[in-house]
Amino acid sequence: MKNKMSFLQQGGETRPSRCPDNSAFKQQKLPAWKPQMTIATVLPGFFLTGAFCLAVGVCLILSANSVRDIQIDYSDKCSDCSKLRENSSNWNKECHCSVNFTLKEDILGDVFMYYGLQNFYQNHRRYVISRSDAQLLGRNVNIQRSYCAPFTTYRNGTPMAPCGAIANSMFNDTIDLFYNLNSSAIQVPVLKTGNSWWTDKNVKFRNPESYNLSSAFAGTARPPYWHKPVYLLDEEDERNNGYVNEDLIIWMRVSAFATFRNLYRRVKRIRQFADGLPAGNYTFRISYNFPVTKFKGRKHVILSTVVWSGGSNPFLGIAYVVSGTAATLTGFVITAIHLKLRKKKTYFQK
């Protein structure tokens, strides 16, 4: 083959040849590593992979099982409040309920409080995109051009802050934990900040620039289902107010499944709770605001600890065990087939 492009005569026309040049690169004659897949190289790979996955999986499952996880369903125990919330005209009426429970053993270490929702689907496409990231960054944008509809503006033209279906449906129950000691109720101190992702708190959410929050959100209104405007979400801590409120930030990270839990508070380790939650009688006092009856949902409050591998979810450990088992069984099957074929080959050679 010539290095220069040759020409072919076809039908009286001269056309260039499409054959590549006769070079090592274009003819794929460069030296390359060509692995030889033999029984001696394949079997150790399967068995080592299986052993590694099984070991990691067992460690993850044992770690997940060591997590203390207490889940309390308060949907039925607060049935009176649930009936009140079925009628949207009662949105401005307060309703409180209490749920008692007992810890038989101490929960040592850091204790996290979660709220859980069941049968609440956040993975619908229109729901997921119903937000304005530019607005949540504190920018002055026209939310009419966003995906927030129909939660963009009121009839009088006042824009909603924040806009969108996700923010409008924000979980707004208030949950307080009390420790019942010697006929007195001691409120368990909790932390409202430090619960969200650092990137969310410092990168994805910012308040509009102004000398105070009320003026920053002037000319806007709260979403229809909210009880108070965004700049009053945490009146005690301005650093946890407005768009950087951590309850809002955590809610805006939607779940892929219909049953999920979100971090709500962390127990502050001081006084009687320096080592965690001591055994004894406790009470959850709940300001019931979030309705779940219409979509047949359930609400939970969860107290849980964490370990080096995370929470109490054993899914990752089970996945490792299944993968390791599959790799090990595949190795045994290949070994059996190899021994059978080798025996048959030896028989025929004799």
mmCIF file of C-alpha atoms in Angstrom:
data_model
loop_
_atom_site.group_PDB
_atom_site.id
_atom_site.type_symbol
_atom_site.label_atom_id
_atom_site.label_comp_id
_atom_site.label_asym_id
_atom_site.label_seq_id
_atom_site.Cartn_x
_atom_site.Cartn_y
_atom_site.Cartn_z
ATOM 1 C CA MET A 1 0.000 0.000 0.000
ATOM 2 C CA LYS A 2 1.422 3.376 -0.899
ATOM 3 C CA ASN A 3 1.872 6.058 1.704
ATOM 4 C CA LYS A 4 0.494 8.671 -0.672
ATOM 5 C CA MET A 5 -3.210 8.614 -1.405
ATOM 6 C CA SER A 6 -3.805 6.602 -4.551
ATOM 7 C CA PHE A 7 -6.523 7.266 -7.077
ATOM 8 C CA LEU A 8 -8.939 4.805 -8.574
ATOM 9 C CA GLN A 9 -10.589 5.002 -11.927
ATOM 10 C CA GLN A 10 -14.291 4.207 -11.637
ATOM 11 C CA GLY A 11 -16.772 5.130 -14.375
ATOM 12 C CA GLY A 12 -14.371 7.589 -15.914
ATOM 13 C CA GLU A 13 -13.993 9.523 -12.646
ATOM 14 C CA THR A 14 -10.954 9.818 -10.460
ATOM 15 C CA ARG A 15 -11.703 9.346 -6.717
ATOM 16 C CA PRO A 16 -9.318 9.182 -3.734
ATOM 17 C CA SER A 17 -8.940 5.822 -1.984
ATOM 18 C CA ARG A 18 -10.296 5.504 1.571
ATOM 19 C CA CYS A 19 -7.588 3.083 2.642
ATOM 20 C CA PRO A 20 -5.535 4.433 5.599
ATOM 21 C CA ASP A 21 -1.828 5.018 5.277
ATOM 22 C CA ASN A 22 0.491 2.089 5.831
ATOM 23 C CA SER A 23 1.709 3.237 9.237
ATOM 24 C CA ALA A 24 1.921 1.371 12.525
ATOM 25 C CA PHE A 25 -0.612 3.684 14.133
ATOM 26 C CA LYS A 26 -3.213 3.704 11.370
ATOM 27 C CA GLN A 27 -2.847 0.006 10.665
ATOM 28 C CA GLN A 28 -3.062 -0.788 14.409
ATOM 29 C CA LYS A 29 0.282 -2.547 14.525
ATOM 30 C CA LEU A 30 1.623 -0.750 17.605
ATOM 31 C CA PRO A 31 2.767 -2.971 20.477
ATOM 32 C CA ALA A 32 -0.047 -3.561 23.000
ATOM 33 C CA TRP A 33 -0.726 -5.582 26.133
ATOM 34 C CA LYS A 34 -2.898 -8.562 25.342
ATOM 35 C CA PRO A 35 -4.012 -10.294 28.538
ATOM 36 C CA GLN A 36 -4.234 -14.062 28.411
ATOM 37 C CA MET A 37 -7.392 -15.100 30.252
ATOM 38 C CA THR A 38 -6.289 -18.389 31.793
ATOM 39 C CA ILE A 39 -7.747 -20.300 34.717
ATOM 40 C CA ALA A 40 -4.769 -19.240 36.857
ATOM 41 C CA THR A 41 -5.513 -15.540 36.336
ATOM 42 C CA VAL A 42 -9.311 -15.582 36.355
ATOM 43 C CA LEU A 43 -10.084 -17.676 39.451
ATOM 44 C CA PRO A 44 -7.983 -15.655 41.942
ATOM 45 C CA GLY A 45 -9.740 -12.505 40.731
ATOM 46 C CA PHE A 46 -13.197 -13.940 41.453
ATOM 47 C CA PHE A 47 -12.260 -15.359 44.860
ATOM 48 C CA LEU A 48 -10.383 -12.248 46.000
ATOM 49 C CA THR A 49 -13.238 -9.992 44.888
ATOM 50 C CA GLY A 50 -15.755 -12.231 46.634
ATOM 51 C CA ALA A 51 -13.755 -12.344 49.860
ATOM 52 C CA PHE A 52 -13.289 -8.554 49.863
ATOM 53 C CA CYS A 53 -16.983 -7.816 49.228
ATOM 54 C CA LEU A 54 -18.117 -10.331 51.853
ATOM 55 C CA ALA A 55 -15.763 -8.901 54.474
ATOM 56 C CA VAL A 56 -16.828 -5.317 53.785
ATOM 57 C CA GLY A 57 -20.510 -6.300 53.671
ATOM 58 C CA VAL A 58 -20.391 -8.107 57.019
ATOM 59 C CA CYS A 59 -18.630 -5.122 58.627
ATOM 60 C CA LEU A 60 -21.236 -2.712 57.234
ATOM 61 C CA ILE A 61 -24.158 -4.850 58.415
ATOM 62 C CA LEU A 62 -22.708 -5.265 61.908
ATOM 63 C CA SER A 63 -22.049 -1.534 62.049
ATOM 64 C CA ALA A 64 -25.606 -0.696 60.932
ATOM 65 C CA ASN A 65 -27.075 -3.109 63.484
ATOM 66 C CA SER A 66 -25.194 -1.358 66.278
ATOM 67 C CA VAL A 67 -27.087 1.879 65.630
ATOM 68 C CA ARG A 68 -29.743 2.740 68.209
ATOM 69 C CA ASP A 69 -32.859 3.723 66.286
ATOM 70 C CA ILE A 70 -36.204 4.535 67.932
ATOM 71 C CA GLN A 71 -39.111 5.391 65.646
ATOM 72 C CA ILE A 72 -42.446 6.669 66.924
ATOM 73 C CA ASP A 73 -45.504 7.072 64.693
ATOM 74 C CA TYR A 74 -47.620 9.976 65.900
ATOM 75 C CA SER A 75 -50.189 10.056 63.075
ATOM 76 C CA ASP A 76 -52.869 8.262 65.111
ATOM 77 C CA LYS A 77 -51.823 9.615 68.490
ATOM 78 C CA CYS A 78 -52.492 13.121 67.176
ATOM 79 C CA SER A 79 -55.735 12.176 65.437
ATOM 80 C CA ASP A 80 -57.666 15.188 66.764
ATOM 81 C CA CYS A 81 -55.121 17.566 65.255
ATOM 82 C CA SER A 82 -55.112 15.530 62.063
ATOM 83 C CA LYS A 83 -58.882 15.990 61.698
ATOM 84 C CA LEU A 84 -58.506 19.712 62.325
ATOM 85 C CA ARG A 85 -55.907 20.020 59.562
ATOM 86 C CA GLU A 86 -58.143 18.260 57.026
ATOM 87 C CA ASN A 87 -60.058 21.516 56.671
ATOM 88 C CA SER A 88 -57.740 24.114 55.106
ATOM 89 C CA SER A 89 -59.795 26.944 56.648
ATOM 90 C CA ASN A 90 -58.324 25.987 60.040
ATOM 91 C CA TRP A 91 -54.775 26.846 58.985
ATOM 92 C CA ASN A 92 -54.489 29.638 61.563
ATOM 93 C CA LYS A 93 -55.673 27.482 64.489
ATOM 94 C CA GLU A 94 -52.981 25.942 66.647
ATOM 95 C CA CYS A 95 -53.139 22.299 67.668
ATOM 96 C CA HIS A 96 -50.811 20.508 70.065
ATOM 97 C CA CYS A 97 -50.450 16.879 71.078
ATOM 98 C CA SER A 98 -48.107 14.813 73.229
ATOM 99 C CA VAL A 99 -46.572 11.379 72.734
ATOM 100 C CA ASN A 100 -45.011 9.551 75.680
ATOM 101 C CA PHE A 101 -42.366 6.844 75.395
ATOM 102 C CA THR A 102 -39.741 5.154 77.531
ATOM 103 C CA LEU A 103 -36.052 4.518 76.949
ATOM 104 C CA LYS A 104 -35.099 1.286 78.693
ATOM 105 C CA GLU A 105 -31.384 1.857 78.096
ATOM 106 C CA ASP A 106 -29.137 4.888 77.753
ATOM 107 C CA ILE A 107 -28.453 6.156 74.249
ATOM 108 C CA LEU A 108 -24.822 7.161 74.407
ATOM 109 C CA GLY A 109 -23.033 9.478 72.023
ATOM 110 C CA ASP A 110 -24.472 11.958 69.557
ATOM 111 C CA VAL A 111 -28.238 11.613 69.205
ATOM 112 C CA PHE A 112 -30.021 12.856 66.086
ATOM 113 C CA MET A 113 -33.714 13.680 65.782
ATOM 114 C CA TYR A 114 -35.412 13.076 62.429
ATOM 115 C CA TYR A 115 -38.925 13.540 61.113
ATOM 116 C CA GLY A 116 -40.163 10.857 58.757
ATOM 117 C CA LEU A 117 -42.894 10.905 56.136
ATOM 118 C CA GLN A 118 -44.567 7.913 54.527
ATOM 119 C CA ASN A 119 -46.411 7.869 51.188
ATOM 120 C CA PHE A 120 -45.236 11.411 50.341
ATOM 121 C CA TYR A 121 -43.948 11.331 46.751
ATOM 122 C CA GLN A 122 -41.306 13.942 46.006
ATOM 123 C CA ASN A 123 -40.027 12.297 42.817
ATOM 124 C CA HIS A 124 -42.664 13.628 40.410
ATOM 125 C CA ARG A 125 -40.904 15.597 37.684
ATOM 126 C CA ARG A 126 -43.104 18.700 37.942
ATOM 127 C CA TYR A 127 -42.568 18.752 41.701
ATOM 128 C CA VAL A 128 -38.795 18.256 41.475
ATOM 129 C CA ILE A 129 -38.263 21.162 39.049
ATOM 130 C CA SER A 130 -40.738 23.483 40.796
ATOM 131 C CA ARG A 131 -38.143 25.831 42.282
ATOM 132 C CA SER A 132 -35.977 28.795 41.345
ATOM 133 C CA ASP A 133 -32.329 28.243 42.208
ATOM 134 C CA ALA A 134 -31.526 31.825 41.178
ATOM 135 C CA GLN A 135 -34.086 33.145 43.663
ATOM 136 C CA LEU A 136 -32.693 30.917 46.420
ATOM 137 C CA LEU A 137 -29.273 32.461 45.724
ATOM 138 C CA GLY A 138 -30.716 35.848 46.655
ATOM 139 C CA ARG A 139 -30.806 37.208 43.117
ATOM 140 C CA ASN A 140 -33.485 39.563 41.843
ATOM 141 C CA VAL A 141 -35.053 37.409 39.132
ATOM 142 C CA ASN A 142 -38.357 37.198 37.303
ATOM 143 C CA ILE A 143 -39.852 34.019 38.747
ATOM 144 C CA GLN A 144 -42.573 34.088 36.087
ATOM 145 C CA ARG A 145 -39.965 32.620 33.748
ATOM 146 C CA SER A 146 -39.064 29.839 36.190
ATOM 147 C CA TYR A 147 -40.650 26.427 36.717
ATOM 148 C CA CYS A 148 -42.349 27.554 39.944
ATOM 149 C CA ALA A 149 -45.866 27.783 38.439
ATOM 150 C CA PRO A 150 -48.490 27.804 39.810
ATOM 151 C CA PHE A 151 -46.701 28.943 42.994
ATOM 152 C CA THR A 152 -45.120 32.083 41.525
ATOM 153 C CA THR A 153 -47.258 35.135 42.312
ATOM 154 C CA TYR A 154 -50.568 35.982 43.937
ATOM 155 C CA ARG A 155 -53.450 37.494 42.002
ATOM 156 C CA ASN A 156 -52.343 40.988 42.908
ATOM 157 C CA GLY A 157 -48.918 40.312 41.359
ATOM 158 C CA THR A 158 -46.978 39.889 44.623
ATOM 159 C CA PRO A 159 -44.215 37.301 44.087
ATOM 160 C CA MET A 160 -43.849 34.378 46.470
ATOM 161 C CA ALA A 161 -40.606 33.944 48.365
ATOM 162 C CA PRO A 162 -39.562 31.230 48.013
ATOM 163 C CA CYS A 163 -41.558 30.127 44.994
ATOM 164 C CA GLY A 164 -42.401 26.629 43.809
ATOM 165 C CA ALA A 165 -44.212 23.516 44.979
ATOM 166 C CA ILE A 166 -41.263 22.153 46.975
ATOM 167 C CA ALA A 167 -40.987 25.191 49.221
ATOM 168 C CA ASN A 168 -44.759 25.547 49.505
ATOM 169 C CA SER A 169 -45.103 21.993 50.871
ATOM 170 C CA MET A 170 -42.328 22.392 53.469
ATOM 171 C CA PHE A 171 -42.708 20.275 56.607
ATOM 172 C CA ASN A 172 -43.713 22.635 59.415
ATOM 173 C CA ASP A 173 -44.507 20.548 62.487
ATOM 174 C CA THR A 174 -42.673 21.730 65.597
ATOM 175 C CA ILE A 175 -41.292 18.897 67.745
ATOM 176 C CA ASP A 176 -39.907 19.385 71.261
ATOM 177 C CA LEU A 177 -38.461 16.622 73.438
ATOM 178 C CA PHE A 178 -38.889 16.572 77.234
ATOM 179 C CA TYR A 179 -37.217 14.341 79.829
ATOM 180 C CA ASN A 180 -39.560 13.427 82.701
ATOM 181 C CA LEU A 181 -37.492 13.288 85.883
ATOM 182 C CA ASN A 182 -38.973 13.242 89.406
ATOM 183 C CA SER A 183 -42.363 14.543 88.299
ATOM 184 C CA SER A 184 -40.757 17.449 86.438
ATOM 185 C CA ALA A 185 -40.314 17.853 82.702
ATOM 186 C CA ILE A 186 -36.876 18.971 81.504
ATOM 187 C CA GLN A 187 -36.693 20.152 77.905
ATOM 188 C CA VAL A 188 -33.908 18.405 76.050
ATOM 189 C CA PRO A 189 -31.619 21.051 74.483
ATOM 190 C CA VAL A 190 -31.258 20.646 70.730
ATOM 191 C CA LEU A 191 -29.236 22.269 67.952
ATOM 192 C CA LYS A 192 -31.019 23.779 64.966
ATOM 193 C CA THR A 193 -27.885 24.558 62.944
ATOM 194 C CA GLY A 194 -25.068 22.441 61.597
ATOM 195 C CA ASN A 195 -27.531 19.877 60.215
ATOM 196 C CA SER A 196 -27.371 20.676 56.489
ATOM 197 C CA TRP A 197 -24.667 20.040 53.907
ATOM 198 C CA TRP A 198 -21.876 22.619 53.878
ATOM 199 C CA THR A 199 -22.239 23.139 50.125
ATOM 200 C CA ASP A 200 -25.956 23.856 50.505
ATOM 201 C CA LYS A 201 -25.526 26.279 53.381
ATOM 202 C CA ASN A 202 -22.619 28.215 51.883
ATOM 203 C CA VAL A 203 -22.981 27.829 48.119
ATOM 204 C CA LYS A 204 -26.537 27.066 46.963
ATOM 205 C CA PHE A 205 -28.562 29.258 49.356
ATOM 206 C CA ARG A 206 -28.069 32.954 50.125
ATOM 207 C CA ASN A 207 -30.216 35.805 51.321
ATOM 208 C CA PRO A 208 -30.722 38.988 49.274
ATOM 209 C CA GLU A 209 -28.316 41.745 50.214
ATOM 210 C CA SER A 210 -29.849 44.398 52.433
ATOM 211 C CA TYR A 211 -29.324 46.018 55.822
ATOM 212 C CA ASN A 212 -31.906 43.663 57.388
ATOM 213 C CA LEU A 213 -33.953 40.657 56.309
ATOM 214 C CA SER A 214 -37.364 42.286 56.423
ATOM 215 C CA SER A 215 -36.271 44.935 53.921
ATOM 216 C CA ALA A 216 -34.470 42.285 51.825
ATOM 217 C CA PHE A 217 -37.773 40.476 51.316
ATOM 218 C CA ALA A 218 -39.892 43.603 50.981
ATOM 219 C CA GLY A 219 -42.424 43.314 48.190
ATOM 220 C CA THR A 220 -42.714 39.525 48.506
ATOM 221 C CA ALA A 221 -45.152 37.258 50.321
ATOM 222 C CA ARG A 222 -44.989 33.857 51.967
ATOM 223 C CA PRO A 223 -46.080 30.740 50.041
ATOM 224 C CA PRO A 224 -49.810 29.903 50.471
ATOM 225 C CA TYR A 225 -49.298 26.977 52.887
ATOM 226 C CA TRP A 226 -46.840 28.787 55.159
ATOM 227 C CA HIS A 227 -47.850 30.373 58.451
ATOM 228 C CA LYS A 228 -45.163 33.066 58.425
ATOM 229 C CA PRO A 229 -42.819 34.726 55.904
ATOM 230 C CA VAL A 230 -39.409 33.348 55.087
ATOM 231 C CA TYR A 231 -37.536 36.025 57.052
ATOM 232 C CA LEU A 232 -39.270 34.885 60.276
ATOM 233 C CA LEU A 233 -38.476 31.165 60.067
ATOM 234 C CA ASP A 234 -36.020 31.516 62.950
ATOM 235 C CA GLU A 235 -36.548 34.741 64.847
ATOM 236 C CA GLU A 236 -33.915 33.822 67.452
ATOM 237 C CA ASP A 237 -30.964 33.444 65.061
ATOM 238 C CA GLU A 238 -30.649 35.720 62.035
ATOM 239 C CA ARG A 239 -27.876 33.517 60.636
ATOM 240 C CA ASN A 240 -30.455 30.728 60.413
ATOM 241 C CA ASN A 241 -33.157 32.823 58.819
ATOM 242 C CA GLY A 242 -34.467 33.496 55.335
ATOM 243 C CA TYR A 243 -33.223 31.313 52.503
ATOM 244 C CA VAL A 244 -30.329 30.009 54.651
ATOM 245 C CA ASN A 245 -32.696 28.512 57.226
ATOM 246 C CA GLU A 246 -31.532 24.927 57.630
ATOM 247 C CA ASP A 247 -35.014 23.435 57.899
ATOM 248 C CA LEU A 248 -35.779 24.953 54.496
ATOM 249 C CA ILE A 249 -32.431 23.871 53.029
ATOM 250 C CA ILE A 250 -32.899 20.257 54.149
ATOM 251 C CA TRP A 251 -36.467 20.140 52.824
ATOM 252 C CA MET A 252 -35.412 21.496 49.417
ATOM 253 C CA ARG A 253 -33.207 18.409 48.861
ATOM 254 C CA VAL A 254 -36.010 16.118 47.697
ATOM 255 C CA SER A 255 -36.153 12.375 48.298
ATOM 256 C CA ALA A 256 -36.172 9.684 45.627
ATOM 257 C CA PHE A 257 -38.565 7.465 47.578
ATOM 258 C CA ALA A 258 -42.042 7.902 49.019
ATOM 259 C CA THR A 259 -40.887 6.989 52.536
ATOM 260 C CA PHE A 260 -38.010 9.073 53.826
ATOM 261 C CA ARG A 261 -36.593 10.852 56.844
ATOM 262 C CA ASN A 262 -34.948 14.264 57.157
ATOM 263 C CA LEU A 263 -32.656 15.459 59.904
ATOM 264 C CA TYR A 264 -34.534 17.841 62.182
ATOM 265 C CA ARG A 265 -32.394 18.463 65.282
ATOM 266 C CA ARG A 266 -29.328 17.236 67.179
ATOM 267 C CA VAL A 267 -29.273 16.767 70.934
ATOM 268 C CA LYS A 268 -26.956 19.274 72.567
ATOM 269 C CA ARG A 269 -24.663 17.394 74.902
ATOM 270 C CA ILE A 270 -24.791 19.471 78.082
ATOM 271 C CA ARG A 271 -25.878 18.917 81.685
ATOM 272 C CA GLN A 272 -27.823 15.639 82.099
ATOM 273 C CA PHE A 273 -27.389 14.947 78.400
ATOM 274 C CA ALA A 274 -23.602 15.307 78.198
ATOM 275 C CA ASP A 275 -23.229 11.589 77.409
ATOM 276 C CA GLY A 276 -26.423 11.288 75.356
ATOM 277 C CA LEU A 277 -29.980 10.486 76.394
ATOM 278 C CA PRO A 278 -30.287 8.701 79.742
ATOM 279 C CA ALA A 279 -32.812 5.929 80.250
ATOM 280 C CA GLY A 280 -36.191 7.057 81.491
ATOM 281 C CA ASN A 281 -39.522 8.509 80.454
ATOM 282 C CA TYR A 282 -39.744 11.069 77.667
ATOM 283 C CA THR A 283 -42.441 13.097 75.952
ATOM 284 C CA PHE A 284 -42.640 14.549 72.455
ATOM 285 C CA ARG A 285 -44.698 17.738 72.421
ATOM 286 C CA ILE A 286 -45.776 18.398 68.866
ATOM 287 C CA SER A 287 -47.314 21.450 67.267
ATOM 288 C CA TYR A 288 -49.264 19.673 64.527
ATOM 289 C CA ASN A 289 -49.371 21.671 61.266
ATOM 290 C CA PHE A 290 -48.462 19.359 58.381
ATOM 291 C CA PRO A 291 -51.546 17.504 57.008
ATOM 292 C CA VAL A 292 -51.080 13.949 55.709
ATOM 293 C CA THR A 293 -54.605 12.486 55.696
ATOM 294 C CA LYS A 294 -55.498 13.453 52.118
ATOM 295 C CA PHE A 295 -52.635 11.440 50.613
ATOM 296 C CA LYS A 296 -52.920 8.625 53.202
ATOM 297 C CA GLY A 297 -49.565 9.448 54.676
ATOM 298 C CA ARG A 298 -47.964 8.792 58.044
ATOM 299 C CA LYS A 299 -45.642 10.868 60.182
ATOM 300 C CA HIS A 300 -42.845 9.655 62.424
ATOM 301 C CA VAL A 301 -40.281 11.127 64.743
ATOM 302 C CA ILE A 302 -37.027 9.200 65.013
ATOM 303 C CA LEU A 303 -34.198 9.276 67.542
ATOM 304 C CA SER A 304 -31.058 7.690 66.190
ATOM 305 C CA THR A 305 -27.312 7.465 66.601
ATOM 306 C CA VAL A 306 -24.733 7.200 63.834
ATOM 307 C CA VAL A 307 -21.592 5.124 63.354
ATOM 308 C CA TRP A 308 -18.595 5.332 61.021
ATOM 309 C CA SER A 309 -20.663 3.862 58.171
ATOM 310 C CA GLY A 310 -23.627 6.204 58.657
ATOM 311 C CA GLY A 311 -27.104 5.448 59.961
ATOM 312 C CA SER A 312 -29.157 2.311 60.435
ATOM 313 C CA ASN A 313 -29.686 1.558 56.734
ATOM 314 C CA PRO A 314 -28.226 -1.925 55.997
ATOM 315 C CA PHE A 315 -28.723 -1.654 52.214
ATOM 316 C CA LEU A 316 -25.067 -1.021 51.354
ATOM 317 C CA GLY A 317 -23.900 -3.951 53.498
ATOM 318 C CA ILE A 318 -26.468 -6.289 51.922
ATOM 319 C CA ALA A 319 -25.393 -5.149 48.457
ATOM 320 C CA TYR A 320 -21.761 -5.979 49.265
ATOM 321 C CA VAL A 321 -22.711 -9.394 50.662
ATOM 322 C CA VAL A 322 -24.801 -10.238 47.578
ATOM 323 C CA SER A 323 -21.997 -9.129 45.242
ATOM 324 C CA GLY A 324 -19.388 -11.077 47.192
ATOM 325 C CA THR A 325 -21.579 -14.197 47.249
ATOM 326 C CA ALA A 326 -22.181 -13.949 43.501
ATOM 327 C CA ALA A 327 -18.454 -13.553 42.779
ATOM 328 C CA THR A 328 -17.536 -16.486 45.042
ATOM 329 C CA LEU A 329 -20.200 -18.793 43.553
ATOM 330 C CA THR A 330 -19.065 -17.840 40.053
ATOM 331 C CA GLY A 331 -15.522 -18.785 41.021
ATOM 332 C CA PHE A 332 -16.663 -22.212 42.280
ATOM 333 C CA VAL A 333 -18.724 -22.812 39.121
ATOM 334 C CA ILE A 334 -15.753 -21.958 36.890
ATOM 335 C CA THR A 335 -13.547 -24.242 38.990
ATOM 336 C CA ALA A 336 -16.023 -27.122 38.658
ATOM 337 C CA ILE A 337 -16.295 -26.660 34.890
ATOM 338 C CA HIS A 338 -12.509 -26.504 34.567
ATOM 339 C CA LEU A 339 -11.973 -29.697 36.582
ATOM 340 C CA LYS A 340 -14.652 -31.514 34.631
ATOM 341 C CA LEU A 341 -13.210 -30.511 31.255
ATOM 342 C CA ARG A 342 -9.650 -31.312 32.364
ATOM 343 C CA LYS A 343 -10.712 -34.762 33.529
ATOM 344 C CA LYS A 344 -12.508 -35.419 30.263
ATOM 345 C CA LYS A 345 -9.479 -34.228 28.273
ATOM 346 C CA THR A 346 -7.160 -36.526 30.282
ATOM 347 C CA TYR A 347 -9.518 -39.463 29.662
ATOM 348 C CA PHE A 348 -9.537 -38.965 25.912
ATOM 349 C CA GLN A 349 -5.765 -38.549 25.776
ATOM 350 C CA LYS A 350 -5.352 -41.944 27.408
#
